[in-house]
Structures are given as structure tokens and as C-alpha cells.
PDB file of C-alpha atoms in Angstrom:
ATOM      1  CA  UNK A1422      11.916  27.864  -2.033  1.00 62.00           C
ATOM      2  CA  UNK A1423       9.215  25.416  -3.214  1.00 70.00           C
ATOM      3  CA  UNK A1424       9.087  21.817  -1.999  1.00 69.00           C
ATOM      4  CA  UNK A1425      10.055  20.506  -5.460  1.00 70.00           C
ATOM      5  CA  UNK A1426      13.129  22.794  -5.517  1.00 75.00           C
ATOM      6  CA  UNK A1427      14.155  21.591  -2.055  1.00 78.00           C
ATOM      7  CA  UNK A1428      13.964  17.981  -3.229  1.00 78.00           C
ATOM      8  CA  UNK A1429      16.006  18.783  -6.353  1.00 75.00           C
ATOM      9  CA  UNK A1430      18.642  20.463  -4.155  1.00 79.00           C
ATOM     10  CA  UNK A1431      18.835  17.397  -1.896  1.00 79.00           C
ATOM     11  CA  UNK A1432      19.269  15.110  -4.929  1.00 77.00           C
ATOM     12  CA  UNK A1433      22.014  17.356  -6.269  1.00 75.00           C
ATOM     13  CA  UNK A1434      23.845  17.347  -2.925  1.00 76.00           C
ATOM     14  CA  UNK A1435      23.682  13.542  -2.759  1.00 70.00           C
ATOM     15  CA  UNK A1436      25.099  13.223  -6.270  1.00 66.00           C
ATOM     16  CA  UNK A1437      27.945  15.580  -5.389  1.00 64.00           C
ATOM     17  CA  UNK A1438      28.893  13.394  -2.396  1.00 63.00           C
ATOM     18  CA  UNK A1439      28.780  10.186  -4.428  1.00 56.00           C
ATOM     19  CA  UNK A1440      30.134  10.753  -7.954  1.00 52.00           C
ATOM     20  CA  UNK A1441      28.259   9.125 -10.862  1.00 58.00           C
ATOM     21  CA  UNK A1442      25.380   8.054  -8.601  1.00 76.00           C
ATOM     22  CA  UNK A1443      22.014   8.478 -10.340  1.00 94.00           C
ATOM     23  CA  UNK A1444      18.426   7.934  -9.166  1.00 97.00           C
ATOM     24  CA  UNK A1445      16.064   6.505 -11.759  1.00 98.00           C
ATOM     25  CA  UNK A1446      12.362   5.718 -11.454  1.00 98.00           C
ATOM     26  CA  UNK A1447      10.321   3.300 -13.570  1.00 98.00           C
ATOM     27  CA  UNK A1448       6.766   2.040 -13.515  1.00 98.00           C
ATOM     28  CA  UNK A1449       4.874  -0.959 -14.733  1.00 98.00           C
ATOM     29  CA  UNK A1450       1.293  -0.733 -15.963  1.00 98.00           C
ATOM     30  CA  UNK A1451      -0.361  -1.252 -12.550  1.00 98.00           C
ATOM     31  CA  UNK A1452      -0.398   2.389 -11.354  1.00 98.00           C
ATOM     32  CA  UNK A1453       1.498   4.784 -13.653  1.00 98.00           C
ATOM     33  CA  UNK A1454      -0.438   7.795 -12.283  1.00 98.00           C
ATOM     34  CA  UNK A1455       1.048   7.243  -8.816  1.00 98.00           C
ATOM     35  CA  UNK A1456       4.541   6.788 -10.291  1.00 98.00           C
ATOM     36  CA  UNK A1457       4.324  10.071 -12.221  1.00 98.00           C
ATOM     37  CA  UNK A1458       3.123  11.877  -9.092  1.00 98.00           C
ATOM     38  CA  UNK A1459       6.093  10.500  -7.142  1.00 98.00           C
ATOM     39  CA  UNK A1460       8.488  11.481  -9.947  1.00 98.00           C
ATOM     40  CA  UNK A1461       7.110  15.042  -9.996  1.00 97.00           C
ATOM     41  CA  UNK A1462       7.717  15.351  -6.247  1.00 97.00           C
ATOM     42  CA  UNK A1463      11.291  14.114  -6.731  1.00 96.00           C
ATOM     43  CA  UNK A1464      11.887  16.511  -9.612  1.00 95.00           C
ATOM     44  CA  UNK A1465      12.713  13.725 -12.070  1.00 96.00           C
ATOM     45  CA  UNK A1466      11.013  11.968 -15.002  1.00 97.00           C
ATOM     46  CA  UNK A1467       9.685   8.433 -15.086  1.00 98.00           C
ATOM     47  CA  UNK A1468      12.152   6.465 -17.206  1.00 98.00           C
ATOM     48  CA  UNK A1469      11.178   5.099 -20.627  1.00 98.00           C
ATOM     49  CA  UNK A1470      10.119   1.452 -20.651  1.00 98.00           C
ATOM     50  CA  UNK A1471       8.582  -0.555 -23.453  1.00 98.00           C
ATOM     51  CA  UNK A1472       6.023  -3.076 -22.199  1.00 98.00           C
ATOM     52  CA  UNK A1473       4.203  -5.171 -24.786  1.00 98.00           C
ATOM     53  CA  UNK A1474       2.426  -8.501 -25.161  1.00 97.00           C
ATOM     54  CA  UNK A1475       3.131 -11.218 -27.665  1.00 97.00           C
ATOM     55  CA  UNK A1476       0.133 -12.821 -29.357  1.00 97.00           C
ATOM     56  CA  UNK A1477       0.217 -15.755 -26.939  1.00 97.00           C
ATOM     57  CA  UNK A1478       0.003 -13.421 -23.916  1.00 95.00           C
ATOM     58  CA  UNK A1479       3.685 -13.417 -22.938  1.00 98.00           C
ATOM     59  CA  UNK A1480       4.999 -10.111 -21.590  1.00 98.00           C
ATOM     60  CA  UNK A1481       7.903  -8.266 -23.207  1.00 98.00           C
ATOM     61  CA  UNK A1482       9.868  -5.552 -21.338  1.00 98.00           C
ATOM     62  CA  UNK A1483      12.725  -3.350 -22.557  1.00 98.00           C
ATOM     63  CA  UNK A1484      14.305  -0.573 -20.495  1.00 98.00           C
ATOM     64  CA  UNK A1485      14.931   2.110 -23.117  1.00 98.00           C
ATOM     65  CA  UNK A1486      17.890   3.912 -21.535  1.00 97.00           C
ATOM     66  CA  UNK A1487      21.104   2.981 -19.748  1.00 97.00           C
ATOM     67  CA  UNK A1488      20.789   2.158 -16.037  1.00 97.00           C
ATOM     68  CA  UNK A1489      24.366   0.997 -15.507  1.00 96.00           C
ATOM     69  CA  UNK A1490      25.450   1.906 -11.965  1.00 96.00           C
ATOM     70  CA  UNK A1491      22.137   3.653 -11.188  1.00 97.00           C
ATOM     71  CA  UNK A1492      19.941   3.381  -8.087  1.00 98.00           C
ATOM     72  CA  UNK A1493      16.677   2.237  -9.636  1.00 98.00           C
ATOM     73  CA  UNK A1494      13.179   2.262  -8.109  1.00 98.00           C
ATOM     74  CA  UNK A1495      10.304   0.361  -9.731  1.00 98.00           C
ATOM     75  CA  UNK A1496       6.752   1.402  -8.760  1.00 98.00           C
ATOM     76  CA  UNK A1497       4.357  -1.528  -9.153  1.00 98.00           C
ATOM     77  CA  UNK A1498       1.451  -2.463  -6.860  1.00 98.00           C
ATOM     78  CA  UNK A1499       0.416  -6.089  -7.345  1.00 98.00           C
ATOM     79  CA  UNK A1500      -3.199  -5.183  -8.043  1.00 98.00           C
ATOM     80  CA  UNK A1501      -5.873  -6.559 -10.385  1.00 97.00           C
ATOM     81  CA  UNK A1502      -5.121  -8.358 -12.652  1.00 97.00           C
ATOM     82  CA  UNK A1503      -2.824  -9.645  -9.905  1.00 98.00           C
ATOM     83  CA  UNK A1504      -0.928 -12.358 -11.736  1.00 98.00           C
ATOM     84  CA  UNK A1505      -0.297 -10.189 -14.808  1.00 98.00           C
ATOM     85  CA  UNK A1506       1.093  -7.301 -12.760  1.00 98.00           C
ATOM     86  CA  UNK A1507       3.177  -9.676 -10.663  1.00 98.00           C
ATOM     87  CA  UNK A1508       4.749 -11.236 -13.758  1.00 98.00           C
ATOM     88  CA  UNK A1509       5.322  -7.773 -15.216  1.00 98.00           C
ATOM     89  CA  UNK A1510       7.186  -6.811 -12.031  1.00 98.00           C
ATOM     90  CA  UNK A1511       9.373  -9.941 -12.216  1.00 98.00           C
ATOM     91  CA  UNK A1512      10.352  -9.211 -15.818  1.00 98.00           C
ATOM     92  CA  UNK A1513      11.122  -5.542 -15.128  1.00 98.00           C
ATOM     93  CA  UNK A1514      13.346  -6.479 -12.191  1.00 98.00           C
ATOM     94  CA  UNK A1515      15.174  -9.059 -14.301  1.00 98.00           C
ATOM     95  CA  UNK A1516      15.697  -6.557 -17.129  1.00 98.00           C
ATOM     96  CA  UNK A1517      17.138  -3.971 -14.720  1.00 98.00           C
ATOM     97  CA  UNK A1518      19.403  -6.523 -13.036  1.00 98.00           C
ATOM     98  CA  UNK A1519      20.757  -7.660 -16.415  1.00 98.00           C
ATOM     99  CA  UNK A1520      21.282  -4.010 -17.421  1.00 98.00           C
ATOM    100  CA  UNK A1521      23.769  -3.600 -14.536  1.00 97.00           C
ATOM    101  CA  UNK A1522      21.782  -1.322 -12.248  1.00 97.00           C
ATOM    102  CA  UNK A1523      23.672  -0.743  -8.981  1.00 97.00           C
ATOM    103  CA  UNK A1524      20.603  -1.187  -6.753  1.00 97.00           C
ATOM    104  CA  UNK A1525      17.073  -2.227  -7.734  1.00 98.00           C
ATOM    105  CA  UNK A1526      14.327  -1.355  -5.255  1.00 98.00           C
ATOM    106  CA  UNK A1527      10.838  -2.758  -5.811  1.00 98.00           C
ATOM    107  CA  UNK A1528       8.343  -0.210  -4.460  1.00 98.00           C
ATOM    108  CA  UNK A1529       5.171  -2.234  -3.924  1.00 98.00           C
ATOM    109  CA  UNK A1530       2.328  -0.012  -2.660  1.00 98.00           C
ATOM    110  CA  UNK A1531       0.011  -3.052  -2.521  1.00 98.00           C
ATOM    111  CA  UNK A1532       1.414  -6.522  -1.863  1.00 98.00           C
ATOM    112  CA  UNK A1533      -0.972  -9.185  -3.138  1.00 98.00           C
ATOM    113  CA  UNK A1534      -1.065 -12.720  -1.699  1.00 98.00           C
ATOM    114  CA  UNK A1535      -0.318 -11.199   1.730  1.00 96.00           C
ATOM    115  CA  UNK A1536      -3.329 -12.940   3.291  1.00 94.00           C
ATOM    116  CA  UNK A1537      -1.810 -16.326   2.482  1.00 95.00           C
ATOM    117  CA  UNK A1538       0.897 -15.893   5.114  1.00 94.00           C
ATOM    118  CA  UNK A1539       0.537 -19.223   6.995  1.00 93.00           C
ATOM    119  CA  UNK A1540      -0.936 -22.692   6.708  1.00 93.00           C
ATOM    120  CA  UNK A1541      -4.432 -22.403   8.181  1.00 87.00           C
ATOM    121  CA  UNK A1542      -5.304 -25.888   6.911  1.00 90.00           C
ATOM    122  CA  UNK A1543      -3.354 -28.888   5.724  1.00 94.00           C
ATOM    123  CA  UNK A1544      -1.685 -28.952   2.302  1.00 95.00           C
ATOM    124  CA  UNK A1545      -1.939 -25.180   1.733  1.00 96.00           C
ATOM    125  CA  UNK A1546       0.778 -23.005   0.203  1.00 97.00           C
ATOM    126  CA  UNK A1547       2.306 -20.031   2.043  1.00 97.00           C
ATOM    127  CA  UNK A1548       1.992 -17.897  -1.064  1.00 97.00           C
ATOM    128  CA  UNK A1549       3.179 -14.591   0.424  1.00 97.00           C
ATOM    129  CA  UNK A1550       6.537 -16.234   1.163  1.00 98.00           C
ATOM    130  CA  UNK A1551       6.669 -17.688  -2.357  1.00 98.00           C
ATOM    131  CA  UNK A1552       6.076 -14.230  -3.879  1.00 98.00           C
ATOM    132  CA  UNK A1553       8.812 -12.756  -1.655  1.00 98.00           C
ATOM    133  CA  UNK A1554      11.266 -15.418  -2.864  1.00 98.00           C
ATOM    134  CA  UNK A1555      10.382 -14.768  -6.505  1.00 98.00           C
ATOM    135  CA  UNK A1556      10.813 -10.983  -6.166  1.00 98.00           C
ATOM    136  CA  UNK A1557      14.321 -11.537  -4.801  1.00 98.00           C
ATOM    137  CA  UNK A1558      15.180 -14.083  -7.469  1.00 98.00           C
ATOM    138  CA  UNK A1559      13.956 -11.709 -10.186  1.00 98.00           C
ATOM    139  CA  UNK A1560      16.542  -9.126  -9.145  1.00 98.00           C
ATOM    140  CA  UNK A1561      15.262  -6.841  -6.384  1.00 98.00           C
ATOM    141  CA  UNK A1562      17.959  -5.821  -3.905  1.00 98.00           C
ATOM    142  CA  UNK A1563      15.486  -3.984  -1.659  1.00 98.00           C
ATOM    143  CA  UNK A1564      11.715  -3.808  -1.173  1.00 98.00           C
ATOM    144  CA  UNK A1565       9.490  -0.951  -0.025  1.00 98.00           C
ATOM    145  CA  UNK A1566       5.971  -2.058   0.946  1.00 98.00           C
ATOM    146  CA  UNK A1567       2.970  -0.126   2.213  1.00 98.00           C
ATOM    147  CA  UNK A1568       0.707  -1.495   4.971  1.00 97.00           C
ATOM    148  CA  UNK A1569       1.367  -5.205   4.628  1.00 97.00           C
ATOM    149  CA  UNK A1570      -1.584  -7.316   5.759  1.00 94.00           C
ATOM    150  CA  UNK A1571       0.702  -9.027   8.269  1.00 91.00           C
ATOM    151  CA  UNK A1572       3.852  -7.163   9.443  1.00 91.00           C
ATOM    152  CA  UNK A1573       5.780 -10.425   9.800  1.00 92.00           C
ATOM    153  CA  UNK A1574       5.817 -10.716   5.989  1.00 96.00           C
ATOM    154  CA  UNK A1575       8.890  -8.451   6.178  1.00 95.00           C
ATOM    155  CA  UNK A1576      10.687 -11.526   7.524  1.00 95.00           C
ATOM    156  CA  UNK A1577       9.845 -13.496   4.370  1.00 97.00           C
ATOM    157  CA  UNK A1578      12.421 -11.410   2.492  1.00 97.00           C
ATOM    158  CA  UNK A1579      16.160 -12.016   2.785  1.00 97.00           C
ATOM    159  CA  UNK A1580      16.867  -8.529   1.417  1.00 97.00           C
ATOM    160  CA  UNK A1581      16.357  -5.082   2.978  1.00 96.00           C
ATOM    161  CA  UNK A1582      12.638  -4.422   3.421  1.00 97.00           C
ATOM    162  CA  UNK A1583      11.065  -1.123   4.459  1.00 97.00           C
ATOM    163  CA  UNK A1584       7.494  -1.316   5.748  1.00 97.00           C
ATOM    164  CA  UNK A1585       5.672   2.004   5.397  1.00 97.00           C
ATOM    165  CA  UNK A1586       2.331   2.955   6.944  1.00 96.00           C
ATOM    166  CA  UNK A1587      -0.440   5.157   5.550  1.00 97.00           C
ATOM    167  CA  UNK A1588      -1.729   5.867   9.080  1.00 94.00           C
ATOM    168  CA  UNK A1589      -0.496   9.504   9.099  1.00 93.00           C
ATOM    169  CA  UNK A1590      -2.301  10.186   5.794  1.00 96.00           C
ATOM    170  CA  UNK A1591      -5.561   8.585   6.950  1.00 96.00           C
ATOM    171  CA  UNK A1592      -5.382  10.112  10.439  1.00 94.00           C
ATOM    172  CA  UNK A1593      -5.025  13.622   8.999  1.00 94.00           C
ATOM    173  CA  UNK A1594      -8.204  13.008   6.993  1.00 95.00           C
ATOM    174  CA  UNK A1595     -10.086  11.780  10.056  1.00 94.00           C
ATOM    175  CA  UNK A1596      -8.832  14.679  12.163  1.00 91.00           C
ATOM    176  CA  UNK A1597     -10.774  17.026   9.875  1.00 87.00           C
ATOM    177  CA  UNK A1598     -13.941  15.038  10.695  1.00 79.00           C
ATOM    178  CA  UNK A1599     -13.212  14.703  14.403  1.00 68.00           C
ATOM    179  CA  UNK A1600     -16.194  15.141  16.723  1.00 63.00           C
ATOM    180  CA  UNK A1601     -14.446  16.563  19.811  1.00 61.00           C
ATOM    181  CA  UNK A1602     -14.045  13.890  22.486  1.00 71.00           C
ATOM    182  CA  UNK A1603     -16.833  11.804  20.978  1.00 90.00           C
ATOM    183  CA  UNK A1604     -14.728   9.731  18.558  1.00 94.00           C
ATOM    184  CA  UNK A1605     -13.984   6.016  18.834  1.00 96.00           C
ATOM    185  CA  UNK A1606     -11.597   4.078  16.561  1.00 97.00           C
ATOM    186  CA  UNK A1607     -12.854   0.600  15.692  1.00 96.00           C
ATOM    187  CA  UNK A1608     -10.725  -2.397  14.752  1.00 95.00           C
ATOM    188  CA  UNK A1609     -12.733  -4.826  12.572  1.00 93.00           C
ATOM    189  CA  UNK A1610     -10.944  -7.813  14.118  1.00 89.00           C
ATOM    190  CA  UNK A1611      -8.444  -8.746  16.816  1.00 86.00           C
ATOM    191  CA  UNK A1612      -5.596  -8.832  14.281  1.00 86.00           C
ATOM    192  CA  UNK A1613      -6.041  -5.131  13.518  1.00 91.00           C
ATOM    193  CA  UNK A1614      -5.827  -3.903  17.115  1.00 93.00           C
ATOM    194  CA  UNK A1615      -2.254  -2.610  16.795  1.00 93.00           C
ATOM    195  CA  UNK A1616      -3.186  -0.570  13.701  1.00 94.00           C
ATOM    196  CA  UNK A1617      -6.289   0.822  15.449  1.00 95.00           C
ATOM    197  CA  UNK A1618      -4.292   1.697  18.560  1.00 95.00           C
ATOM    198  CA  UNK A1619      -1.743   3.720  16.556  1.00 94.00           C
ATOM    199  CA  UNK A1620      -4.579   5.473  14.702  1.00 95.00           C
ATOM    200  CA  UNK A1621      -6.399   6.183  17.969  1.00 95.00           C
ATOM    201  CA  UNK A1622      -3.247   7.578  19.592  1.00 94.00           C
ATOM    202  CA  UNK A1623      -2.861  10.128  16.787  1.00 93.00           C
ATOM    203  CA  UNK A1624      -6.480  11.223  17.301  1.00 93.00           C
ATOM    204  CA  UNK A1625      -6.435  10.939  21.107  1.00 93.00           C
ATOM    205  CA  UNK A1626      -9.433   8.595  20.977  1.00 94.00           C
ATOM    206  CA  UNK A1627     -10.405   5.264  22.606  1.00 95.00           C
ATOM    207  CA  UNK A1628     -10.711   2.035  20.627  1.00 96.00           C
ATOM    208  CA  UNK A1629     -13.330  -0.678  20.221  1.00 96.00           C
ATOM    209  CA  UNK A1630     -12.772  -4.172  18.816  1.00 95.00           C
ATOM    210  CA  UNK A1631     -15.083  -6.331  16.709  1.00 92.00           C
ATOM    211  CA  UNK A1632     -15.254 -10.042  17.469  1.00 85.00           C
ATOM    212  CA  UNK A1633     -15.701 -11.887  14.170  1.00 66.00           C
ATOM    213  CA  UNK A1634     -14.990 -15.221  12.548  1.00 65.00           C
ATOM    214  CA  UNK A1635     -14.494 -16.390   8.973  1.00 60.00           C
ATOM    215  CA  UNK A1636     -16.373 -19.600   8.136  1.00 55.00           C
ATOM    216  CA  UNK A1637     -14.789 -19.561   4.657  1.00 62.00           C
ATOM    217  CA  UNK A1638     -12.771 -17.309   2.299  1.00 61.00           C
ATOM    218  CA  UNK A1639     -14.281 -13.867   1.568  1.00 53.00           C
ATOM    219  CA  UNK A1640     -16.981 -14.377   4.199  1.00 54.00           C
ATOM    220  CA  UNK A1641     -17.046 -12.832   7.671  1.00 56.00           C
ATOM    221  CA  UNK A1642     -19.511 -13.181  10.533  1.00 62.00           C
ATOM    222  CA  UNK A1643     -19.543 -10.196  12.896  1.00 59.00           C
ATOM    223  CA  UNK A1644     -20.466 -11.353  16.407  1.00 67.00           C
ATOM    224  CA  UNK A1645     -20.248  -8.470  18.895  1.00 82.00           C
ATOM    225  CA  UNK A1646     -18.407  -5.286  19.918  1.00 90.00           C
ATOM    226  CA  UNK A1647     -15.850  -4.991  22.707  1.00 91.00           C
ATOM    227  CA  UNK A1648     -15.911  -1.342  23.821  1.00 93.00           C
ATOM    228  CA  UNK A1649     -18.289   1.623  24.036  1.00 93.00           C
ATOM    229  CA  UNK A1650     -19.750   3.055  20.803  1.00 95.00           C
ATOM    230  CA  UNK A1651     -23.189   4.350  21.776  1.00 95.00           C
ATOM    231  CA  UNK A1652     -23.642   8.016  20.911  1.00 94.00           C
ATOM    232  CA  UNK A1653     -20.143   8.218  19.384  1.00 95.00           C
ATOM    233  CA  UNK A1654     -18.704   8.905  15.952  1.00 95.00           C
ATOM    234  CA  UNK A1655     -17.026   5.633  14.951  1.00 96.00           C
ATOM    235  CA  UNK A1656     -14.229   5.237  12.414  1.00 97.00           C
ATOM    236  CA  UNK A1657     -13.454   1.688  11.286  1.00 97.00           C
ATOM    237  CA  UNK A1658      -9.777   1.289  10.369  1.00 97.00           C
ATOM    238  CA  UNK A1659      -8.406  -1.556   8.243  1.00 96.00           C
ATOM    239  CA  UNK A1660      -5.490  -2.263   5.915  1.00 96.00           C
ATOM    240  CA  UNK A1661      -7.666  -3.216   2.933  1.00 97.00           C
ATOM    241  CA  UNK A1662     -11.238  -3.547   1.729  1.00 97.00           C
ATOM    242  CA  UNK A1663     -11.742  -6.449  -0.637  1.00 97.00           C
ATOM    243  CA  UNK A1664     -15.358  -7.634  -1.000  1.00 95.00           C
ATOM    244  CA  UNK A1665     -16.430  -5.139   1.721  1.00 96.00           C
ATOM    245  CA  UNK A1666     -18.307  -7.848   3.621  1.00 92.00           C
ATOM    246  CA  UNK A1667     -16.562  -7.207   6.932  1.00 91.00           C
ATOM    247  CA  UNK A1668     -16.607  -3.418   6.912  1.00 95.00           C
ATOM    248  CA  UNK A1669     -20.266  -3.109   5.898  1.00 95.00           C
ATOM    249  CA  UNK A1670     -21.400  -5.641   8.513  1.00 92.00           C
ATOM    250  CA  UNK A1671     -19.322  -3.821  11.135  1.00 94.00           C
ATOM    251  CA  UNK A1672     -20.931  -0.513  10.136  1.00 96.00           C
ATOM    252  CA  UNK A1673     -24.414  -2.005  10.480  1.00 94.00           C
ATOM    253  CA  UNK A1674     -23.580  -3.405  13.920  1.00 93.00           C
ATOM    254  CA  UNK A1675     -22.150  -0.067  15.064  1.00 95.00           C
ATOM    255  CA  UNK A1676     -25.340   1.743  14.048  1.00 96.00           C
ATOM    256  CA  UNK A1677     -27.424  -0.955  15.736  1.00 93.00           C
ATOM    257  CA  UNK A1678     -25.396  -0.439  18.923  1.00 93.00           C
ATOM    258  CA  UNK A1679     -26.082   3.305  18.892  1.00 95.00           C
ATOM    259  CA  UNK A1680     -23.137   4.876  17.028  1.00 96.00           C
ATOM    260  CA  UNK A1681     -24.077   8.387  15.880  1.00 95.00           C
ATOM    261  CA  UNK A1682     -22.030   8.281  12.648  1.00 95.00           C
ATOM    262  CA  UNK A1683     -19.798   5.714  10.964  1.00 97.00           C
ATOM    263  CA  UNK A1684     -16.704   6.521   8.923  1.00 97.00           C
ATOM    264  CA  UNK A1685     -14.171   4.070   7.509  1.00 98.00           C
ATOM    265  CA  UNK A1686     -10.517   4.299   6.491  1.00 98.00           C
ATOM    266  CA  UNK A1687      -8.411   1.713   4.665  1.00 98.00           C
ATOM    267  CA  UNK A1688      -5.125   1.866   2.793  1.00 98.00           C
ATOM    268  CA  UNK A1689      -5.898  -0.505  -0.075  1.00 98.00           C
ATOM    269  CA  UNK A1690      -9.151  -0.281  -2.053  1.00 98.00           C
ATOM    270  CA  UNK A1691      -9.206  -3.732  -3.638  1.00 97.00           C
ATOM    271  CA  UNK A1692     -13.027  -3.534  -3.980  1.00 98.00           C
ATOM    272  CA  UNK A1693     -13.649  -6.802  -5.775  1.00 96.00           C
ATOM    273  CA  UNK A1694     -16.853  -8.731  -6.447  1.00 96.00           C
ATOM    274  CA  UNK A1695     -19.885  -7.253  -4.647  1.00 97.00           C
ATOM    275  CA  UNK A1696     -17.875  -4.555  -2.830  1.00 98.00           C
ATOM    276  CA  UNK A1697     -19.336  -1.501  -4.579  1.00 97.00           C
ATOM    277  CA  UNK A1698     -22.949  -2.647  -4.181  1.00 97.00           C
ATOM    278  CA  UNK A1699     -22.339  -3.406  -0.507  1.00 97.00           C
ATOM    279  CA  UNK A1700     -20.696  -0.037   0.153  1.00 98.00           C
ATOM    280  CA  UNK A1701     -23.453   1.842  -1.695  1.00 97.00           C
ATOM    281  CA  UNK A1702     -26.076   0.212   0.545  1.00 97.00           C
ATOM    282  CA  UNK A1703     -24.104   0.561   3.787  1.00 97.00           C
ATOM    283  CA  UNK A1704     -24.523   3.186   6.554  1.00 97.00           C
ATOM    284  CA  UNK A1705     -20.900   4.356   6.103  1.00 98.00           C
ATOM    285  CA  UNK A1706     -21.016   8.147   5.776  1.00 96.00           C
ATOM    286  CA  UNK A1707     -17.568   8.444   4.163  1.00 97.00           C
ATOM    287  CA  UNK A1708     -14.830   5.982   3.281  1.00 98.00           C
ATOM    288  CA  UNK A1709     -11.224   7.150   2.848  1.00 98.00           C
ATOM    289  CA  UNK A1710      -8.802   5.005   0.851  1.00 98.00           C
ATOM    290  CA  UNK A1711      -5.408   5.718  -0.692  1.00 98.00           C
ATOM    291  CA  UNK A1712      -4.215   5.579  -4.286  1.00 98.00           C
ATOM    292  CA  UNK A1713      -1.959   2.582  -3.584  1.00 98.00           C
ATOM    293  CA  UNK A1714      -4.313   0.849  -6.042  1.00 98.00           C
ATOM    294  CA  UNK A1715      -5.878   2.903  -8.878  1.00 97.00           C
ATOM    295  CA  UNK A1716      -9.628   3.318  -8.409  1.00 97.00           C
ATOM    296  CA  UNK A1717     -11.498   3.277 -11.746  1.00 96.00           C
ATOM    297  CA  UNK A1718     -14.347   5.773 -12.306  1.00 95.00           C
ATOM    298  CA  UNK A1719     -17.054   3.104 -12.007  1.00 95.00           C
ATOM    299  CA  UNK A1720     -15.929   2.387  -8.429  1.00 96.00           C
ATOM    300  CA  UNK A1721     -15.755   6.016  -7.272  1.00 96.00           C
ATOM    301  CA  UNK A1722     -18.881   6.243  -5.149  1.00 97.00           C
ATOM    302  CA  UNK A1723     -19.861   9.734  -3.884  1.00 97.00           C
ATOM    303  CA  UNK A1724     -18.886   8.758  -0.322  1.00 96.00           C
ATOM    304  CA  UNK A1725     -15.407   7.455  -1.268  1.00 98.00           C
ATOM    305  CA  UNK A1726     -12.466   9.843  -0.779  1.00 97.00           C
ATOM    306  CA  UNK A1727      -9.110   8.927  -2.359  1.00 98.00           C
ATOM    307  CA  UNK A1728      -6.009  10.214  -0.545  1.00 98.00           C
ATOM    308  CA  UNK A1729      -2.550  10.253  -2.118  1.00 98.00           C
ATOM    309  CA  UNK A1730       0.442   8.407  -0.663  1.00 98.00           C
ATOM    310  CA  UNK A1731       2.796   9.891  -3.264  1.00 98.00           C
ATOM    311  CA  UNK A1732       4.392  12.270  -0.724  1.00 97.00           C
ATOM    312  CA  UNK A1733       5.051   9.382   1.665  1.00 97.00           C
ATOM    313  CA  UNK A1734       6.581   7.132  -1.009  1.00 98.00           C
ATOM    314  CA  UNK A1735       8.616   9.967  -2.555  1.00 97.00           C
ATOM    315  CA  UNK A1736      10.116  10.860   0.820  1.00 96.00           C
ATOM    316  CA  UNK A1737      10.919   7.186   1.506  1.00 97.00           C
ATOM    317  CA  UNK A1738      12.621   6.845  -1.887  1.00 97.00           C
ATOM    318  CA  UNK A1739      14.648   9.992  -1.278  1.00 96.00           C
ATOM    319  CA  UNK A1740      15.708   8.811   2.183  1.00 96.00           C
ATOM    320  CA  UNK A1741      16.815   5.425   0.800  1.00 97.00           C
ATOM    321  CA  UNK A1742      18.785   7.181  -1.957  1.00 96.00           C
ATOM    322  CA  UNK A1743      20.431   9.468   0.611  1.00 94.00           C
ATOM    323  CA  UNK A1744      21.074   6.629   3.111  1.00 93.00           C
ATOM    324  CA  UNK A1745      18.863   8.288   5.736  1.00 94.00           C
ATOM    325  CA  UNK A1746      16.513   6.759   8.307  1.00 93.00           C
ATOM    326  CA  UNK A1747      13.068   5.629   7.168  1.00 93.00           C
ATOM    327  CA  UNK A1748      11.617   5.112  10.663  1.00 89.00           C
ATOM    328  CA  UNK A1749      11.817   8.841  11.440  1.00 85.00           C
ATOM    329  CA  UNK A1750       9.034   9.339   8.873  1.00 84.00           C
ATOM    330  CA  UNK A1751       6.596   8.020  11.476  1.00 80.00           C
ATOM    331  CA  UNK A1752       7.933   9.673  14.617  1.00 71.00           C
TER     332      UNK A1752
END
């Protein structure tokens, strides 16, 4: 029996246990390709939604089928243009809530504003908390997020929140490149040590840590390496690549310190501003990212590999629908 048939059978069994319970999937305009891939794995169709813009820029949303009593999942990364896609998500959630959906789960493969998770200076907003509040107010009864920049953001929500990790997907990719016992996993900063340690455990490799500081936003100064990298194949692991300043400077330092090869892996390919030019000129042999954010053709450098997280998200959605454990996905 094919994987799709097995999923369909599981959905059918769940419906038979809970009469009239229906799973429905919708997508905004941020990443419809990922939503359709998830729907195919679940053996269902993406539901019909009309999304339009009035002449003044306001967003209009209409769910074009009944969702009364349904378990609804909305796929919408908060990617560029961030504020447009965020507002689109709010309006979709409100429309579904007002249409009497039983449960509305916001599946957010990329959670923008996550880096504004505390007051680093006086009179700053904690924007990631504000966004969490607004998602709840809009109508979400549950949130599924992928590789949040700071895990404690889960606590900003007062509704059920499932935090998924792309580490298994990225680690499988790196395992195919593994250089025997000569691999070292590199964390680009102290804050990413836990992520690097999990990655390294899957590959049975040691870790190294980069000491860096940020004099201002979107600027990083790489100072030195804690750990042994000389003669090794290094893989730099991070949650996101934005302007690519950190990861390219880390790669240069690793080569300077004697690393034989440098790979990089990150869940979210934000790739804004000078990122593409920096990556094209960097010593990174191959960079693996996921399709949590759609990567346009002009940003698909020859050394960038895009891995799909559709299987991971589809399985999480199915487990939520069936009231099964999510944590066992990562055991």
C-alpha cells in the first residue's frame, strides 16, 4: 500500500471514530506550493479561498465552502512581504472563526518578528509577543510553528502551540555528505548551541562555537572559534539566513582556521538585501535550506539545495487531527 493510501486510511478511521469530523486545509498567498504538497500527502485538496485586494490595498478574504464543525488548518509562513502576509493570515483566521469552524490551527512554517523577543534597549517593543497575541485574537485555537528563532516564544501564546524542528530533514542531507569521523558541526553563536548539539548528536560529530557580537541590527562581527576545525569538514547550522552576513563571515573564518570544506544548513532562507551576493562570493560549498519560505528562481544559486518539510508538516497535521503525540516525531 502506498504512503498516500495509508494516510487516507488513517483519515477514514479517524472520521469513523468521531462522526461528522472533517479535516480541511487552506492556504494564503505566502507559500501555496508547500500547502499543495502537504495536501497531496494527506490525500485531500486545498480548500477554495478567494483572496483579493481593494484599490486602496485592503485585503479581502472569502472561504468558498462550508467549514462548520471542521478541523481547519491554515498554511501561511509570515515571509516577505511580511506585513502583507501577516495581515492576510489574520483575516483568514477571522473568516474561519466566523464561519463556525470547530478548531482553527495556524500552521506557520516561518514566524516573522521572532528576533524581537525581548527588550534589548529601552523603549523597544516585544513584537514577537504582540504577533502571538494578534494571532490568537484573530481566531487561531492552536499554532504549529517550525524552528522558532527562540524556543521560549511558545510561551507567548495562551493557546496550544506545537514547535517542530527541521533538524531531521537537514541532518539526513548532511549525512549524505559526511566525511567519516572528520565532521564538525558549527554553531554560529552561543544562542544556537542547543540546535548544533542536537544536529551533532544525529551525525555523531563534535561541535564548535563561534564567538560573535552584533554592534547593530543586521551586522555581525565574528571574533574567534571555540573548538577544533583544522583539517575537518565543517557544517554551520542555523535557524535562518537573512542578510547572510554571519554565515559568510563564519565560513571565511573556518577556512582561515584550516577547515577542509564548509557546508551550511538553515531552516529558513530569508535571504534579504545583500544575501545572494554574499553567498555567491563565499567559500560555502553547499547550503541546504527548506521550503518553509518559497525561494524565487533569482535566488536559487547553484550551491543552494532546497529540502522539503512537507512530510514533516503533513505528519504533524495528521497527528493533531488524530489526537496523537507530536513529540514522538523527533524521537
